[in-house]
Amino acid sequence: MTKHLIVDLSVPVNAETQVYPGDPVLAFSVHSTIARDGFNLLNVSMGSQTGTHVDAPFHFSATGLKIDELPLDRFVGRGVIVDARSAGARGRIGWDMIAPVADQIEPGSIVILHTGWSAHFGTAEYFENPFLDADACRRLIEMGVRTFAIDAINIDETPDESHPGEEFPVHHLIADVDGVICENMTNVAAIDFEAPFISLLPIAFAAADGAPIRAVAMRLGA
């Protein structure tokens, strides 16, 4: 008998879900109830990149593909996990952290940057996230990678009053090759099997810059 294991990599979405500074705050309100209307229905107000989500190239490129224009194979594939837990607050994830798994990376791979930063989700420290070095991103793109994921709020450095940031170079590099970025992933440590199949399929928001997802890792086979 064939058994499949599915690991949930998504943060819960509710009124307390942390969002990027300045983004719309999620709000739920009851629209219909069984007692009054015979069925339950929720009214949801949220930004396109609330919770675990994917960015389309259009997020950082006015001429980039929108979320419903991207080929679906951008959102599924074999995952390669980079152990970047040593990067720390505002640490740069360079090629030295990627090199140990570089031989596993091929065109179509989904590269997951495991920073462990999801442990800080819901706190101010979450915005002090580690981030991918632009040169390392270029090398991954040259290897055929088009889908990148991170268990933090931003694959680039998150600017604030004390940190100007670097003007989001990784977002631009990935957008320029019609790539996809997944952010706010969690529970990556639970992927304790080799060659996980990753699904990051988004809601098909029309003409959007991004969309929420239910990210999962699957072990396929016996």
PDB file of N, CA, C and O in Angstrom, residues 27-45:
ATOM      1  N   ALA A  27      -8.825  41.261   8.214  1.00  0.00           N
ATOM      2  CA  ALA A  27     -10.014  41.372   9.059  1.00  0.00           C
ATOM      3  C   ALA A  27     -11.055  40.359   8.606  1.00  0.00           C
ATOM      4  O   ALA A  27     -11.333  40.229   7.409  1.00  0.00           O
ATOM      5  N   PHE A  28     -11.601  39.611   9.567  1.00  0.00           N
ATOM      6  CA  PHE A  28     -12.714  38.705   9.331  1.00  0.00           C
ATOM      7  C   PHE A  28     -13.969  39.315   9.945  1.00  0.00           C
ATOM      8  O   PHE A  28     -13.922  39.905  11.025  1.00  0.00           O
ATOM      9  N   SER A  29     -15.081  39.167   9.266  1.00  0.00           N
ATOM     10  CA  SER A  29     -16.368  39.521   9.863  1.00  0.00           C
ATOM     11  C   SER A  29     -17.409  38.521   9.365  1.00  0.00           C
ATOM     12  O   SER A  29     -17.312  38.007   8.254  1.00  0.00           O
ATOM     13  N   VAL A  30     -18.384  38.278  10.210  1.00  0.00           N
ATOM     14  CA  VAL A  30     -19.429  37.314   9.865  1.00  0.00           C
ATOM     15  C   VAL A  30     -20.430  37.962   8.917  1.00  0.00           C
ATOM     16  O   VAL A  30     -21.011  38.997   9.223  1.00  0.00           O
ATOM     17  N   HIS A  31     -20.602  37.348   7.755  1.00  0.00           N
ATOM     18  CA  HIS A  31     -21.569  37.851   6.786  1.00  0.00           C
ATOM     19  C   HIS A  31     -22.910  37.139   6.913  1.00  0.00           C
ATOM     20  O   HIS A  31     -23.969  37.770   6.852  1.00  0.00           O
ATOM     21  N   SER A  32     -22.861  35.823   7.081  1.00  0.00           N
ATOM     22  CA  SER A  32     -24.081  35.028   7.205  1.00  0.00           C
ATOM     23  C   SER A  32     -23.894  33.986   8.300  1.00  0.00           C
ATOM     24  O   SER A  32     -22.779  33.520   8.546  1.00  0.00           O
ATOM     25  N   THR A  33     -24.992  33.629   8.936  1.00  0.00           N
ATOM     26  CA  THR A  33     -24.954  32.574   9.954  1.00  0.00           C
ATOM     27  C   THR A  33     -26.045  31.548   9.664  1.00  0.00           C
ATOM     28  O   THR A  33     -27.051  31.853   9.002  1.00  0.00           O
ATOM     29  N   ILE A  34     -25.847  30.352  10.196  1.00  0.00           N
ATOM     30  CA  ILE A  34     -26.860  29.316  10.031  1.00  0.00           C
ATOM     31  C   ILE A  34     -28.157  29.738  10.707  1.00  0.00           C
ATOM     32  O   ILE A  34     -29.257  29.571  10.149  1.00  0.00           O
ATOM     33  N   ALA A  35     -28.026  30.330  11.903  1.00  0.00           N
ATOM     34  CA  ALA A  35     -29.231  30.725  12.648  1.00  0.00           C
ATOM     35  C   ALA A  35     -30.068  31.745  11.890  1.00  0.00           C
ATOM     36  O   ALA A  35     -31.300  31.690  11.885  1.00  0.00           O
ATOM     37  N   ARG A  36     -29.435  32.673  11.222  1.00  0.00           N
ATOM     38  CA  ARG A  36     -30.157  33.753  10.541  1.00  0.00           C
ATOM     39  C   ARG A  36     -30.437  33.460   9.069  1.00  0.00           C
ATOM     40  O   ARG A  36     -31.507  33.792   8.536  1.00  0.00           O
ATOM     41  N   ASP A  37     -29.424  32.819   8.396  1.00  0.00           N
ATOM     42  CA  ASP A  37     -29.502  32.689   6.938  1.00  0.00           C
ATOM     43  C   ASP A  37     -29.544  31.248   6.437  1.00  0.00           C
ATOM     44  O   ASP A  37     -29.730  31.019   5.244  1.00  0.00           O
ATOM     45  N   GLY A  38     -29.304  30.310   7.340  1.00  0.00           N
ATOM     46  CA  GLY A  38     -29.306  28.911   6.947  1.00  0.00           C
ATOM     47  C   GLY A  38     -27.951  28.388   6.518  1.00  0.00           C
ATOM     48  O   GLY A  38     -27.803  27.210   6.199  1.00  0.00           O
ATOM     49  N   PHE A  39     -26.928  29.261   6.533  1.00  0.00           N
ATOM     50  CA  PHE A  39     -25.565  28.853   6.170  1.00  0.00           C
ATOM     51  C   PHE A  39     -24.574  29.852   6.777  1.00  0.00           C
ATOM     52  O   PHE A  39     -24.937  30.995   7.084  1.00  0.00           O
ATOM     53  N   ASN A  40     -23.342  29.400   6.954  1.00  0.00           N
ATOM     54  CA  ASN A  40     -22.269  30.272   7.435  1.00  0.00           C
ATOM     55  C   ASN A  40     -21.462  30.819   6.263  1.00  0.00           C
ATOM     56  O   ASN A  40     -21.151  30.077   5.320  1.00  0.00           O
ATOM     57  N   LEU A  41     -21.133  32.107   6.316  1.00  0.00           N
ATOM     58  CA  LEU A  41     -20.317  32.742   5.287  1.00  0.00           C
ATOM     59  C   LEU A  41     -19.514  33.869   5.932  1.00  0.00           C
ATOM     60  O   LEU A  41     -20.061  34.680   6.685  1.00  0.00           O
ATOM     61  N   LEU A  42     -18.209  33.894   5.625  1.00  0.00           N
ATOM     62  CA  LEU A  42     -17.303  34.858   6.224  1.00  0.00           C
ATOM     63  C   LEU A  42     -16.930  35.935   5.217  1.00  0.00           C
ATOM     64  O   LEU A  42     -16.703  35.654   4.040  1.00  0.00           O
ATOM     65  N   ASN A  43     -16.898  37.166   5.675  1.00  0.00           N
ATOM     66  CA  ASN A  43     -16.387  38.276   4.875  1.00  0.00           C
ATOM     67  C   ASN A  43     -14.916  38.470   5.224  1.00  0.00           C
ATOM     68  O   ASN A  43     -14.556  38.584   6.396  1.00  0.00           O
ATOM     69  N   VAL A  44     -14.037  38.465   4.214  1.00  0.00           N
ATOM     70  CA  VAL A  44     -12.594  38.529   4.440  1.00  0.00           C
ATOM     71  C   VAL A  44     -12.016  39.754   3.748  1.00  0.00           C
ATOM     72  O   VAL A  44     -12.243  39.977   2.555  1.00  0.00           O
ATOM     73  N   SER A  45     -11.254  40.540   4.507  1.00  0.00           N
ATOM     74  CA  SER A  45     -10.534  41.684   3.944  1.00  0.00           C
ATOM     75  C   SER A  45      -9.049  41.479   4.233  1.00  0.00           C
ATOM     76  O   SER A  45      -8.647  41.291   5.383  1.00  0.00           O
TER      77      SER A  45
END
